[in-house]
Coordinates of C-alpha atoms in Angstrom, one line a residue:
Chain V
M142 CA 8.4 31.3 -28.8
I143 CA 5.5 33.5 -29.8
R144 CA 4.0 32.8 -33.2
S145 CA 0.6 34.5 -33.8
D146 CA -0.3 31.9 -36.4
A147 CA 0.4 28.9 -34.1
P148 CA -2.6 26.8 -33.2
V149 CA -4.4 27.6 -30.0
L150 CA -3.9 24.6 -27.6
L151 CA -5.7 25.9 -24.5
E152 CA -8.4 28.5 -24.3
I153 CA -9.7 29.4 -20.8
S154 CA -12.7 31.7 -20.7
D155 CA -14.2 33.3 -17.6
L156 CA -13.4 30.2 -15.6
C157 CA -15.0 30.1 -12.2
A158 CA -14.5 27.2 -9.7
R159 CA -15.0 26.4 -6.1
V160 CA -13.8 23.9 -3.5
E161 CA -16.7 22.8 -1.2
D162 CA -18.6 26.1 -0.8
Q163 CA -15.6 28.3 -1.3
P164 CA -15.3 30.1 -4.6
I165 CA -11.6 30.2 -5.7
L166 CA -11.5 31.0 -9.4
K167 CA -13.5 34.0 -10.3
G168 CA -13.2 34.5 -14.0
V169 CA -9.9 33.4 -15.4
N170 CA -9.1 34.2 -19.0
L171 CA -6.0 32.7 -20.7
T172 CA -5.1 31.6 -24.2
I173 CA -2.1 29.4 -24.8
R174 CA -0.7 28.6 -28.3
A175 CA 1.7 26.0 -29.4
G176 CA 5.3 26.9 -28.8
E177 CA 4.6 29.2 -25.9
I178 CA 5.8 29.2 -22.3
H179 CA 3.5 30.9 -19.8
A180 CA 4.2 31.7 -16.2
V181 CA 1.4 32.2 -13.7
M182 CA 2.6 34.0 -10.6
G183 CA 0.9 35.1 -7.5
R184 CA 0.9 35.0 -3.8
N185 CA -0.3 32.0 -1.7
G186 CA -4.1 31.9 -1.9
S187 CA -4.3 33.7 -5.3
G188 CA -5.8 30.6 -6.9
K189 CA -2.9 29.7 -9.1
S190 CA -2.6 26.1 -7.8
T191 CA -6.4 25.7 -8.1
L192 CA -6.2 26.7 -11.7
S193 CA -3.7 23.9 -12.4
K194 CA -5.8 21.3 -10.5
V195 CA -9.0 22.3 -12.2
L196 CA -7.4 22.0 -15.6
A197 CA -6.2 18.4 -14.7
G198 CA -9.7 17.5 -13.4
H199 CA -9.1 17.2 -9.7
P200 CA -12.4 15.9 -8.2
A201 CA -12.3 18.2 -5.2
Y202 CA -13.0 21.3 -7.4
T203 CA -16.2 22.2 -9.1
V204 CA -16.3 24.4 -12.1
T205 CA -19.3 26.8 -11.7
A206 CA -19.0 28.9 -14.8
G207 CA -16.8 29.5 -17.9
S208 CA -15.2 27.1 -20.3
V209 CA -11.9 25.5 -21.2
L210 CA -11.2 24.4 -24.8
Y211 CA -8.3 22.1 -25.4
R212 CA -7.5 22.0 -29.1
G213 CA -11.0 23.3 -29.7
E214 CA -12.8 20.7 -27.6
N215 CA -14.4 20.9 -24.3
L216 CA -11.8 19.9 -21.8
L217 CA -14.1 20.0 -18.8
E218 CA -16.2 17.1 -19.8
L219 CA -13.2 14.7 -20.0
A220 CA -12.3 12.5 -17.1
P221 CA -8.8 13.2 -15.6
E222 CA -7.3 10.1 -17.3
Q223 CA -8.7 11.1 -20.7
R224 CA -7.2 14.6 -20.3
A225 CA -3.8 13.0 -19.6
R226 CA -4.1 10.5 -22.5
T227 CA -4.8 13.3 -25.0
G228 CA -1.7 15.2 -23.9
L229 CA -2.5 17.4 -20.9
F230 CA 0.1 16.9 -18.1
L231 CA 0.1 18.2 -14.5
G232 CA 3.4 18.2 -12.7
F233 CA 2.3 18.1 -9.0
Q234 CA 3.5 20.4 -6.4
Y235 CA 3.5 17.5 -3.9
P236 CA 3.8 14.3 -5.9
V237 CA 2.0 11.5 -4.1
E238 CA 4.0 8.6 -2.5
I239 CA 2.5 5.2 -3.3
P240 CA 4.4 2.4 -1.6
G241 CA 4.0 -0.9 -3.2
V242 CA 3.3 0.4 -6.7
N243 CA 6.5 -0.1 -8.6
N244 CA 7.8 3.1 -10.2
L245 CA 8.9 1.4 -13.4
E246 CA 5.6 -0.4 -13.8
F247 CA 3.6 2.8 -13.1
L248 CA 5.6 4.6 -15.8
R249 CA 5.0 1.9 -18.3
V250 CA 1.3 1.7 -17.7
A251 CA 1.0 5.5 -18.0
T252 CA 3.1 5.7 -21.1
N253 CA 1.1 2.9 -22.8
A254 CA -2.2 4.7 -21.9
R255 CA -0.9 7.7 -23.8
R256 CA 0.5 5.7 -26.7
T257 CA -2.7 3.8 -27.1
E258 CA -4.6 7.1 -27.3
Q259 CA -2.2 8.2 -30.0
G260 CA -2.7 5.1 -32.0
S261 CA 0.8 3.7 -31.3
D262 CA 1.6 0.2 -30.2
E263 CA 2.0 -0.5 -26.5
L264 CA 5.5 -1.1 -25.4
D265 CA 6.4 -4.4 -23.7
T266 CA 8.7 -4.4 -20.7
F267 CA 11.9 -4.7 -22.7
A268 CA 11.1 -1.9 -25.2
F269 CA 9.9 0.3 -22.4
E270 CA 13.1 -0.2 -20.4
D271 CA 15.1 1.0 -23.4
L272 CA 12.9 4.1 -23.7
V273 CA 12.9 4.9 -20.0
R274 CA 16.7 4.6 -19.8
E275 CA 17.1 7.0 -22.6
R276 CA 14.7 9.5 -21.0
L277 CA 16.3 9.2 -17.6
G278 CA 19.1 11.4 -19.1
V279 CA 16.7 14.3 -19.4
V280 CA 16.6 14.6 -15.6
Q281 CA 19.9 12.9 -14.8
M282 CA 18.1 10.4 -12.6
D283 CA 19.6 7.3 -11.1
P284 CA 18.0 4.1 -12.6
A285 CA 17.8 2.7 -9.1
F286 CA 14.8 4.9 -8.6
L287 CA 12.9 2.9 -11.2
E288 CA 12.9 -0.1 -8.9
R289 CA 11.5 1.7 -5.9
G290 CA 7.8 2.2 -4.9
L291 CA 6.3 5.2 -6.7
N292 CA 8.0 8.3 -5.1
E293 CA 8.4 6.1 -2.0
G294 CA 11.0 7.7 0.3
F295 CA 12.1 10.0 -2.6
S296 CA 13.5 13.4 -1.5
G297 CA 11.7 16.5 -2.7
G298 CA 14.2 16.9 -5.5
E299 CA 13.9 13.3 -6.6
K300 CA 10.1 13.5 -6.7
K301 CA 10.3 16.5 -8.9
R302 CA 12.7 14.8 -11.2
N303 CA 10.4 11.8 -11.4
E304 CA 7.6 14.2 -12.4
I305 CA 9.7 15.6 -15.3
L306 CA 10.7 12.0 -16.2
Q307 CA 7.0 11.3 -16.5
M308 CA 6.6 14.4 -18.7
A309 CA 9.5 13.2 -20.9
L310 CA 7.8 9.8 -21.4
L311 CA 4.2 11.1 -21.9
E312 CA 5.3 13.9 -24.3
P313 CA 2.4 16.2 -23.4
L314 CA 1.0 19.0 -25.6
V315 CA 0.3 21.1 -22.7
A316 CA 2.4 20.7 -19.5
I317 CA 1.2 22.5 -16.4
L318 CA 3.9 22.5 -13.8
D319 CA 2.6 23.4 -10.4
E320 CA 5.3 25.0 -8.1
T321 CA 7.8 22.6 -9.6
D322 CA 10.5 24.8 -8.0
S323 CA 9.3 24.5 -4.5
G324 CA 11.5 22.6 -2.1
L325 CA 14.4 22.3 -4.6
D326 CA 18.0 23.3 -4.0
I327 CA 19.8 25.1 -6.8
D328 CA 21.3 22.0 -8.4
A329 CA 18.0 20.2 -8.5
L330 CA 16.3 23.3 -9.8
R331 CA 18.9 23.5 -12.7
I332 CA 18.3 19.9 -13.6
V333 CA 14.5 20.1 -13.5
A334 CA 14.5 23.4 -15.4
G335 CA 17.0 21.9 -17.9
G336 CA 14.5 19.0 -18.4
V337 CA 11.6 21.4 -19.0
N338 CA 13.7 23.4 -21.5
Q339 CA 14.7 20.2 -23.4
L340 CA 11.0 19.1 -23.7
A341 CA 9.6 22.5 -24.7
G342 CA 9.2 22.7 -28.5
P343 CA 7.3 24.4 -31.2
D344 CA 4.3 22.0 -31.1
N345 CA 3.7 22.0 -27.3
A346 CA 3.2 24.6 -24.6
T347 CA 4.2 24.9 -21.0
L348 CA 2.3 26.6 -18.1
L349 CA 4.5 27.3 -15.1
V350 CA 2.8 28.0 -11.9
T351 CA 5.3 29.6 -9.5
H352 CA 5.8 31.8 -6.6
Y353 CA 9.3 32.9 -7.3
Q354 CA 11.3 34.5 -10.1
R355 CA 14.2 32.0 -9.6
L356 CA 12.6 29.3 -11.8
L357 CA 12.1 32.0 -14.5
D358 CA 15.9 32.7 -14.5
L359 CA 16.3 29.3 -15.9
I360 CA 13.2 28.9 -18.1
T361 CA 12.4 32.0 -20.0
P362 CA 8.6 32.6 -20.3
D363 CA 7.0 34.3 -23.2
Y364 CA 4.2 35.6 -21.0
V365 CA 3.9 36.3 -17.3
H366 CA 0.5 36.5 -15.7
V367 CA -0.1 37.7 -12.2
M368 CA -3.0 36.1 -10.4
A369 CA -4.9 37.5 -7.4
A370 CA -8.2 36.8 -5.9
G371 CA -9.0 34.1 -8.4
R372 CA -8.4 36.0 -11.6
I373 CA -5.5 37.2 -13.8
L374 CA -4.8 40.7 -12.8
R375 CA -2.0 41.6 -15.2
T376 CA -0.2 40.0 -18.1
G377 CA 3.2 41.0 -19.5
G378 CA 6.4 39.7 -20.8
K379 CA 9.3 38.2 -18.9
D380 CA 10.1 41.6 -17.5
L381 CA 6.9 41.5 -15.4
A382 CA 8.4 38.7 -13.3
L383 CA 11.5 40.8 -12.7
E384 CA 9.3 43.7 -11.7
L385 CA 7.5 41.5 -9.2
E386 CA 10.8 40.3 -7.8
R387 CA 11.8 43.9 -7.3
D388 CA 8.6 45.5 -6.1
G389 CA 6.7 42.6 -4.5
Y390 CA 3.0 42.1 -4.7
D391 CA 1.8 45.1 -2.7
W392 CA 0.4 46.8 -5.7
V393 CA -1.9 43.8 -6.0
D394 CA -3.9 44.9 -2.9
Q395 CA -4.3 48.4 -4.3
E396 CA -5.4 47.0 -7.6
L397 CA -7.9 44.6 -5.9
A398 CA -9.2 47.4 -3.7
R399 CA -9.8 49.5 -6.8
L400 CA -11.7 46.5 -8.4
G401 CA -13.6 46.0 -5.1
A402 CA -12.7 42.3 -5.0
E403 CA -12.2 40.1 -2.0
P404 CA -8.9 38.2 -1.9
A405 CA -9.4 34.4 -2.2
E406 CA -8.5 32.4 0.9
V407 CA -7.3 29.1 -0.6
G408 CA -4.8 28.4 -3.3
Chain Z
M111 CA -10.1 -42.1 11.1
P112 CA -12.5 -41.8 14.1
L113 CA -16.1 -41.4 13.4
L114 CA -18.2 -39.9 16.1
S115 CA -21.9 -39.7 16.8
V116 CA -23.8 -37.0 15.0
E117 CA -26.8 -37.4 17.2
S118 CA -25.1 -36.2 20.3
Q119 CA -26.2 -32.9 21.9
L120 CA -22.9 -31.2 21.3
P121 CA -21.8 -30.4 17.8
W122 CA -19.3 -32.9 16.7
L123 CA -16.3 -30.7 17.0
A124 CA -17.2 -29.8 20.6
E125 CA -17.4 -33.5 21.4
L126 CA -14.1 -34.1 19.7
A127 CA -12.4 -31.2 21.4
G128 CA -14.0 -32.2 24.7
A129 CA -15.2 -28.6 25.2
P130 CA -18.0 -26.6 23.8
L131 CA -17.2 -24.2 20.9
P132 CA -16.2 -20.7 22.1
N133 CA -19.2 -18.4 22.1
R134 CA -19.5 -14.7 21.5
R135 CA -19.9 -13.9 25.2
E136 CA -16.2 -14.6 25.5
E137 CA -14.2 -11.5 24.9
A138 CA -11.7 -13.2 22.6
W139 CA -14.5 -14.5 20.4
R140 CA -16.8 -11.6 20.6
F141 CA -16.8 -10.8 16.9
T142 CA -16.2 -14.3 15.6
D143 CA -19.2 -16.4 14.5
L144 CA -18.1 -20.1 14.4
A145 CA -21.3 -21.2 12.6
P146 CA -19.4 -22.6 9.6
L147 CA -17.7 -25.1 12.0
K148 CA -21.0 -26.5 13.2
A149 CA -22.0 -27.8 9.8
L150 CA -18.7 -29.7 9.4
E151 CA -18.9 -33.4 8.3
P152 CA -17.9 -35.5 11.4
T153 CA -14.8 -36.9 9.8
V154 CA -11.1 -36.5 10.6
L155 CA -9.4 -36.4 7.2
P156 CA -6.1 -38.2 6.6
V157 CA -3.2 -35.8 6.1
V158 CA -0.3 -36.5 3.9
D159 CA 3.2 -35.6 5.3
P160 CA 4.3 -32.8 3.0
L161 CA 7.9 -33.9 3.3
A162 CA 7.2 -37.6 2.5
G163 CA 9.5 -38.7 -0.3
V164 CA 11.1 -35.2 -0.5
P165 CA 14.8 -34.8 0.3
L166 CA 15.1 -32.5 3.3
P167 CA 16.9 -29.3 2.7
K168 CA 20.4 -28.7 4.0
G169 CA 20.5 -28.3 7.8
V170 CA 17.0 -29.7 8.3
S171 CA 16.5 -33.1 10.0
R172 CA 13.6 -35.0 11.5
L173 CA 13.5 -35.2 15.3
D174 CA 12.9 -38.6 16.9
L175 CA 9.9 -39.1 19.2
E176 CA 12.1 -39.1 22.3
E177 CA 13.6 -35.8 21.1
W178 CA 10.4 -33.9 20.2
A179 CA 8.0 -35.2 22.9
P180 CA 9.5 -33.2 25.7
L181 CA 9.6 -30.1 23.5
L182 CA 6.0 -30.3 22.3
D183 CA 3.7 -27.7 23.8
A184 CA 6.6 -25.7 25.2
S185 CA 5.9 -22.7 22.9
L186 CA 2.1 -23.0 23.4
V187 CA 2.7 -22.9 27.2
A188 CA 5.2 -20.0 26.9
T189 CA 2.6 -18.0 24.9
G190 CA -0.3 -19.0 27.1
S191 CA -2.3 -20.8 24.6
E192 CA -2.0 -24.5 25.6
S193 CA -5.6 -24.5 26.7
A194 CA -7.1 -22.5 23.8
W195 CA -10.0 -24.2 22.2
P196 CA -8.5 -24.5 18.7
V197 CA -5.4 -26.1 20.3
G198 CA -7.5 -28.6 22.2
L199 CA -9.3 -29.4 19.0
N200 CA -6.1 -30.0 17.1
R201 CA -4.7 -32.2 19.9
A202 CA -7.9 -34.3 20.0
A203 CA -7.7 -34.9 16.3
D204 CA -4.3 -36.4 17.1
P205 CA -2.3 -35.3 14.0
Q206 CA 1.0 -36.7 13.2
V207 CA 3.7 -34.3 14.4
L208 CA 6.1 -33.0 11.8
A209 CA 9.0 -32.3 14.1
L210 CA 12.2 -30.8 12.5
R211 CA 15.5 -29.7 13.8
V212 CA 17.3 -26.8 12.1
S213 CA 21.1 -26.4 12.3
G214 CA 23.4 -23.8 10.7
E215 CA 22.3 -22.0 7.6
A216 CA 19.5 -24.2 6.5
G217 CA 16.7 -24.4 4.1
P218 CA 14.7 -23.1 2.4
L219 CA 11.8 -25.3 3.4
E220 CA 8.3 -25.4 1.9
L221 CA 5.4 -27.1 3.6
A222 CA 2.2 -27.3 1.5
W223 CA -1.1 -28.9 2.5
D224 CA -4.3 -28.8 0.4
A225 CA -7.5 -30.0 2.0
G226 CA -9.0 -30.0 -1.4
S227 CA -12.7 -30.7 -1.6
A228 CA -12.8 -33.5 1.0
K229 CA -15.4 -32.9 3.8
G230 CA -14.3 -33.0 7.4
L231 CA -11.5 -31.8 9.6
A232 CA -7.8 -31.9 8.6
A233 CA -5.4 -31.4 11.5
L234 CA -1.7 -30.5 11.0
R235 CA 1.0 -30.0 13.6
V236 CA 4.5 -28.7 13.0
L237 CA 7.3 -28.3 15.5
L238 CA 10.4 -26.4 14.4
V239 CA 13.4 -26.4 16.7
L240 CA 16.1 -23.9 15.6
E241 CA 19.5 -24.5 17.2
P242 CA 21.6 -21.6 18.4
G243 CA 22.8 -19.4 15.5
S244 CA 20.8 -21.3 12.9
S245 CA 18.7 -19.7 10.2
L246 CA 15.8 -20.8 8.0
D247 CA 13.2 -19.6 5.5
V248 CA 10.0 -21.6 5.8
L249 CA 6.9 -21.1 3.7
Q250 CA 3.7 -22.9 4.7
V251 CA 1.0 -23.0 2.1
V252 CA -2.4 -24.0 3.3
S253 CA -5.2 -24.3 0.8
S254 CA -8.7 -25.7 0.4
S255 CA -11.5 -25.9 -2.2
G256 CA -14.4 -27.4 -0.2
E257 CA -16.4 -27.9 2.9
N258 CA -13.6 -28.6 5.4
C259 CA -11.7 -27.2 8.3
T260 CA -8.0 -27.1 8.5
S261 CA -6.5 -26.9 12.0
L262 CA -2.9 -26.0 11.9
I263 CA -0.6 -25.6 14.8
T264 CA 3.0 -24.5 14.3
E265 CA 5.2 -24.4 17.3
V266 CA 8.6 -22.8 17.0
V267 CA 11.5 -22.7 19.4
L268 CA 14.2 -20.2 18.5
A269 CA 17.4 -20.7 20.4
E270 CA 19.9 -17.9 21.0
N271 CA 20.8 -16.0 17.8
A272 CA 18.7 -18.1 15.6
R273 CA 16.8 -16.5 12.7
L274 CA 13.5 -17.6 11.2
N275 CA 11.7 -16.2 8.3
L276 CA 8.3 -17.8 8.5
G277 CA 5.6 -17.2 5.9
V278 CA 2.0 -18.6 5.9
L279 CA 0.1 -18.3 2.7
A280 CA -3.5 -19.5 3.2
L281 CA -5.7 -19.7 0.1
G282 CA -9.2 -20.8 1.0
H283 CA -12.7 -21.3 -0.2
P284 CA -16.0 -19.7 1.0
M285 CA -17.1 -23.1 2.4
A286 CA -13.7 -23.8 4.1
S287 CA -12.4 -22.8 7.6
L288 CA -8.9 -22.3 8.9
L289 CA -7.9 -22.4 12.5
A290 CA -4.2 -21.6 12.8
H291 CA -1.9 -21.0 15.7
V292 CA 1.7 -20.0 15.3
A293 CA 3.4 -20.1 18.7
V294 CA 7.0 -19.0 18.9
K295 CA 9.3 -18.9 21.9
Q296 CA 12.3 -16.7 21.3
E297 CA 15.6 -16.7 23.2
P298 CA 17.8 -13.6 23.4
G299 CA 19.5 -12.6 20.1
S300 CA 17.0 -14.4 18.0
V301 CA 15.2 -12.9 15.1
L302 CA 11.7 -13.8 14.0
S303 CA 10.0 -12.5 10.9
C304 CA 6.5 -13.9 10.5
T305 CA 4.3 -13.0 7.6
T306 CA 0.8 -14.3 7.1
A307 CA -1.5 -13.8 4.2
T308 CA -5.0 -15.2 4.0
A309 CA -7.8 -14.9 1.5
G310 CA -10.9 -16.7 0.4
W311 CA -11.8 -18.6 3.6
G312 CA -15.4 -18.6 4.9
L313 CA -13.8 -18.5 8.3
V314 CA -10.3 -17.8 9.4
R315 CA -9.1 -17.6 13.0
L316 CA -5.3 -16.9 13.0
E317 CA -3.3 -16.6 16.2
P318 CA 0.3 -15.6 15.9
R319 CA 1.7 -15.7 19.4
V320 CA 5.2 -14.9 20.4
M321 CA 7.1 -14.9 23.7
Q322 CA 10.5 -13.4 24.0
S323 CA 11.4 -15.5 27.0
A324 CA 14.2 -13.1 28.3
G325 CA 13.7 -10.1 25.9
S326 CA 16.6 -8.9 23.8
A327 CA 15.2 -10.5 20.6
Q328 CA 13.6 -9.1 17.5
T329 CA 10.1 -9.9 16.3
R330 CA 8.7 -8.7 13.0
L331 CA 5.0 -9.5 12.3
R332 CA 3.3 -8.8 9.0
G333 CA -0.3 -9.8 8.3
L334 CA -2.6 -9.4 5.4
Q335 CA -6.2 -10.7 5.4
L336 CA -8.7 -10.3 2.6
V337 CA -12.4 -10.8 3.1
D338 CA -15.2 -10.7 0.5
G339 CA -18.6 -12.1 0.2
Q340 CA -19.8 -13.4 3.6
Q341 CA -16.3 -14.3 4.7
L342 CA -14.9 -13.7 8.1
A343 CA -11.2 -13.4 9.0
D344 CA -10.1 -12.9 12.6
T345 CA -6.5 -12.4 13.6
H346 CA -5.7 -12.4 17.3
S347 CA -2.0 -11.7 17.8
F348 CA -0.2 -11.9 21.1
M349 CA 3.3 -10.7 21.9
S350 CA 4.9 -10.9 25.3
F351 CA 8.3 -9.8 26.6
G352 CA 9.8 -11.8 29.4
G353 CA 12.9 -9.6 29.8
P354 CA 14.4 -6.2 28.7
A355 CA 15.4 -4.7 25.4
G356 CA 13.0 -6.7 23.1
E357 CA 11.8 -5.3 19.8
L358 CA 8.5 -5.7 18.1
D359 CA 7.6 -4.3 14.7
Q360 CA 4.1 -5.3 13.7
V361 CA 1.9 -4.3 10.7
H362 CA -1.5 -5.9 10.1
K363 CA -3.4 -5.0 7.0
V364 CA -6.9 -5.8 5.9
V365 CA -8.9 -5.5 2.7
A366 CA -12.6 -5.8 3.4
N367 CA -14.9 -6.1 0.4
G368 CA -18.5 -7.4 -0.2
S369 CA -20.2 -8.2 3.1
G370 CA -16.9 -9.5 4.5
R371 CA -15.9 -9.1 8.1
S372 CA -12.5 -8.6 9.5
V373 CA -11.3 -8.7 13.1
F374 CA -7.9 -7.8 14.4
N375 CA -6.9 -7.9 18.1
G376 CA -3.3 -7.1 18.8
A377 CA -2.2 -7.9 22.3
V378 CA 1.2 -6.7 23.5
K379 CA 2.4 -7.4 27.1
V380 CA 5.3 -5.4 28.5
P381 CA 5.7 -6.4 32.2
Q382 CA 8.0 -4.7 34.7
A383 CA 10.9 -6.9 33.7
A384 CA 10.8 -5.7 30.1
Q385 CA 12.4 -2.3 30.4
Q386 CA 13.8 -0.8 27.2
T387 CA 11.3 -2.6 25.1
N388 CA 10.7 -1.0 21.7
A389 CA 7.4 -2.1 20.2
S390 CA 5.2 -0.7 17.5
Q391 CA 2.0 -2.0 16.1
L392 CA 0.1 -0.6 13.2
S393 CA -3.3 -1.8 12.0
R394 CA -4.4 -0.6 8.5
S395 CA -7.7 -1.5 7.0
L396 CA -9.1 -0.8 3.6
L397 CA -12.9 -0.8 3.6
L398 CA -13.9 -1.2 0.0
S399 CA -17.6 -1.8 0.4
D400 CA -20.3 -0.2 2.7
R401 CA -21.5 -3.6 3.6
A402 CA -18.1 -4.8 4.9
R403 CA -17.2 -4.5 8.5
V404 CA -13.8 -4.1 10.2
D405 CA -13.2 -4.4 14.0
T406 CA -9.7 -3.6 15.1
K407 CA -8.4 -3.3 18.6
P408 CA -4.9 -2.8 20.1
E409 CA -4.6 -4.4 23.5
L410 CA -1.5 -3.0 25.2
E411 CA -0.6 -3.9 28.7
I412 CA 2.5 -1.9 29.7
V413 CA 3.8 -2.0 33.2
A414 CA 7.5 -1.2 32.6
D415 CA 8.1 2.6 32.5
D416 CA 11.2 2.9 30.3
V417 CA 9.8 1.7 27.0
K418 CA 8.8 2.8 23.6
C419 CA 5.4 1.5 22.6
A420 CA 3.6 2.9 19.6
H421 CA 0.4 1.8 18.1
G422 CA -2.0 3.0 15.5
A423 CA -5.1 2.0 13.6
T424 CA -6.5 3.3 10.4
V425 CA -9.7 2.3 8.5
S426 CA -10.1 4.0 5.2
Q427 CA -11.1 3.7 1.6
L428 CA -8.6 4.0 -1.2
Q429 CA -7.0 7.5 -1.0
S430 CA -8.5 9.9 -3.4
N431 CA -5.3 11.8 -3.8
E432 CA -3.5 8.6 -4.8
L433 CA -6.3 7.7 -7.3
F434 CA -6.2 11.2 -8.8
Y435 CA -2.4 11.1 -9.1
L436 CA -2.6 7.9 -11.2
Q437 CA -5.6 9.2 -13.2
S438 CA -3.7 12.3 -14.0
R439 CA -1.2 10.0 -15.7
G440 CA -3.8 8.5 -18.0
I441 CA -4.6 5.5 -15.9
G442 CA -8.3 4.8 -15.8
A443 CA -10.1 4.9 -12.4
D444 CA -10.6 1.1 -12.3
Q445 CA -7.1 0.3 -13.2
A446 CA -5.8 2.9 -10.8
A447 CA -7.8 1.3 -8.0
R448 CA -6.4 -2.1 -8.9
L449 CA -2.9 -0.8 -8.9
L450 CA -3.4 0.8 -5.5
L451 CA -4.9 -2.4 -4.1
R452 CA -2.0 -4.5 -5.4
G453 CA 0.5 -2.1 -4.0
Y454 CA -1.2 -2.1 -0.7
C455 CA -1.2 -5.9 -0.5
D456 CA 2.3 -6.3 -2.0
E457 CA 3.8 -4.3 0.8
V458 CA 3.1 -7.4 3.0
L459 CA 3.4 -10.1 0.4
R460 CA 6.9 -9.1 -0.6
E461 CA 8.0 -10.0 2.9
L462 CA 7.0 -13.7 2.5
P463 CA 10.1 -16.0 2.0
A464 CA 11.4 -15.8 -1.5
M465 CA 10.0 -19.1 -2.7
A466 CA 6.5 -17.7 -2.2
S467 CA 6.7 -16.0 -5.6
A468 CA 6.3 -19.4 -7.3
W469 CA 2.7 -19.4 -5.9
H470 CA 1.9 -16.0 -7.4
P471 CA 0.4 -14.8 -4.1
L472 CA -0.8 -11.4 -5.4
A473 CA -2.8 -12.9 -8.2
R474 CA -4.1 -15.8 -6.1
L475 CA -5.1 -13.5 -3.2
L476 CA -6.8 -10.9 -5.4
G477 CA -8.2 -13.5 -7.7
D478 CA -7.8 -11.3 -10.8
G479 CA -4.8 -12.8 -12.5
A480 CA -3.0 -9.5 -11.6

């Protein structure tokens, strides 16, 4: 939902970042307002996954230039946990399996970290169980998964559902979903997309990082951005995604050649 | 309570054991400094029978002297450790033998000893004889809070189709030492699960030793040892298959902090007779300080050709991708590290017999009230 008077949640300006000595992001500009759903598309190695990790504060990436304002404040000086507590959420492409860390306890600690930041009371185990059981419905997840180790032995689809469950509990203002559709069969994709749609509202925003159109058949973006060689090459409406699906990314090379840019190597 | 001369040339323990302390020129003691033992007060401490005045659980009964005497040492002999120095020391201290017979679905049984702050040597000896088809959960809890050494020998005979879930929870003190042998002889069809967890001891030497006398049995070994400060923990495990189709599933975990030192040596013997053996051994060490040291060594001796034997060893810090995942959910770096550490330890601790939970092993081992 595009409202030109909606508050700006995230403002990315000329963002450059590298991993080790390899520059990946080479001047990304993107403004996201409350209520909007953005999709960043691009081939492997275009830098789209890097963008999502840099926003979440992954320590392997170094920002070399540019700025990111989150609700008007400098996001880049916040530790990853502080970004999360204030409402930035990254749904991982490959959620990490951590055997021995109980999923339910993890969800409670994370939820309470966010609640404390918002000035709400921490939830005790009983109150939290009530909340989590209600939110399980968002992703139609079996409560048995709460008793397991965090993502331990979960299938690809179960891991992604667990990501969206976390999103449902943390109620982020800006949710960045990195290749949430990868490795999902069509049923799991519908459930995950349904969850994202339920959680999207006028006060929050969603940034979908994806390779394929199929997720965008289920979640309608307000804006589609095409990334290549570490920058956003083109921005359009949802039709741009359909155009990409039809014509592929070959035009990107011509465009890059015209701009004299080197394709980035890592995504 | 025998008192021996302190003026003798040999350290008191050597005199008692009738043999000099092992030294670091011996391969099995290469990394293990026994200095804490040399300072021990020359006293053999009285030990209270942990089952005195306690009703024995269902299926568990005491063996008479005539019954246990011929069985004593059988598991030590089977696992080749009857002449090991810590065994000789234990024998010389002449502990009372707690000898138990297990029939049918028995237990659970808890054996707890606390050396407390008394100075000297406390020697304990346990013999468990599981009859065919019987099953038992046993938790041994060994603790200390002072300058003493606990010598514990647990011998187990598992008859055909018997099942034993044995846990050893050892909570020590920087001035205390623990020398522990767990020697198990398994008959075909038997199932052993042995989980050990140690923390806090100035010196630990733990030797789980298992012999599947004719193969065709299952052995599951889980170990967790934590070292911090100047502590040293050394596990030398030994597994041997005397016949075909035996299984071993072994995971040994280490958390090394401070200037702590950890040693793991995992011996597995698969002779010609042990075809179709399926053995796996994994050693995982977390190195949390740049002053801590970890030595880990698999020692596989495989002669049979139709076997599956896997082994692996990792030494690492906490995984940065795991830390970042937790941080990205609003969990601070310190708390994330604590959660990962607890998870890492809990993977072993949850395999202790159920009654271990009353001892809050995670909180006690990590010492943080976690």
